[in-house]
Amino acid sequence: MEGAAALLRWYVDNGVDEAIGEEPIDRFALPPPQPVAAVPAAVPVTKAPIPLRPPPVPATPPPPRAPIPLESPQLVEDARALAESCKTLAELEAAIRGFDSCALKRTAKNTVFADGDPQAPVMIVGEAPGADEDRLGKPFVGVSGQLMDRMMAAIGLTRDGGFYITNILFWRPPGNRTPTLAEQAMCLAFVRRHIELVRPKILVLAGATAAKSVLDTVEGITRLRGKWTVHRLADGTEIPTLPTFHPAYVLRTPASKRLSWHDMLAIDRKLKELG
Ligand code: URA
């Protein structure tokens, strides 16, 4: 009893001085306590590294610019304006070599500008550089060019003072594909200026493509060839112009040789007429 009294005193001394209930509770007989909802683990706080210098302020991006489609009339206009701004052949050649808007240029090895003498009485305009011309950067140096040289030599004209030669296109179309209308129009802007700056006595259009583009007609070469017409320059000057077969066609079609020879004789007569 003494022990129990001493224990009671010890409780009182420690503040346990009030009974909770009249009846004792057997807590082992109680149902197990409900699990308490898990408390989320505290997210470890990681310290952001202190930047050595403040992040750069992003520059204001330029407003998006729609790419100009390669077929855009704007590019044709650009070619026209550029061609018209050229006052000499050297300027025109530099402008064409620097002109990057024609897709043909991207696949070509060389820009094929012209060959022969720009002071010569005859200017010949052909179609497009082939593989040989693309490789060497000069027009009409392959087999059809050799035939052209022989035909012209037969009437006493050579590249050395007798004729000047160029093409409707300055770049070889990849796989010799047909150039698009915009590609043709861009090149034609330069070709027109080319003719204006050379001002030949006689213009010869070799093949259907050259004849149709320069004369702006849908008429076929069989109808056009051998008939003199005029190419009018911006200042009104009229250049006597003769469409003729392309030498590549003459090579493939022996029957066309006689007509081609007639055309050569017609050029010779016209030169004599013009003095
Ligand atoms: N055919 C052309 O029309 N031009 C050339 O330069 C070569 C072949």
GROMACS .gro file of C-alpha atoms and ligand atoms in nm, residues 126-130 133 139-140 144 167 246, ligand 1:
model
   19
  126GLY     CA    1   2.013   2.955 -12.973
  127GLU     CA    2   1.826   2.756 -12.714
  128ALA     CA    3   2.015   2.644 -12.404
  129PRO     CA    4   2.360   2.522 -12.305
  130GLY     CA    5   2.406   2.146 -12.330
  133GLU     CA    6   2.863   2.417 -12.297
  139PRO     CA    7   2.778   2.852 -12.605
  140PHE     CA    8   2.769   2.616 -12.904
  144SER     CA    9   2.566   2.123 -13.294
  167ASN     CA   10   2.129   3.143 -12.602
  246HIS     CA   11   1.848   2.463 -13.483
  276URA     N1   12   2.240   2.412 -12.832
  276URA     C1   13   2.206   2.539 -12.807
  276URA     O1   14   2.097   2.583 -12.836
  276URA     N2   15   2.294   2.616 -12.749
  276URA     C2   16   2.415   2.575 -12.715
  276URA     O2   17   2.490   2.653 -12.660
  276URA     C3   18   2.448   2.441 -12.743
  276URA     C4   19   2.360   2.361 -12.801
   0.00000   0.00000   0.00000
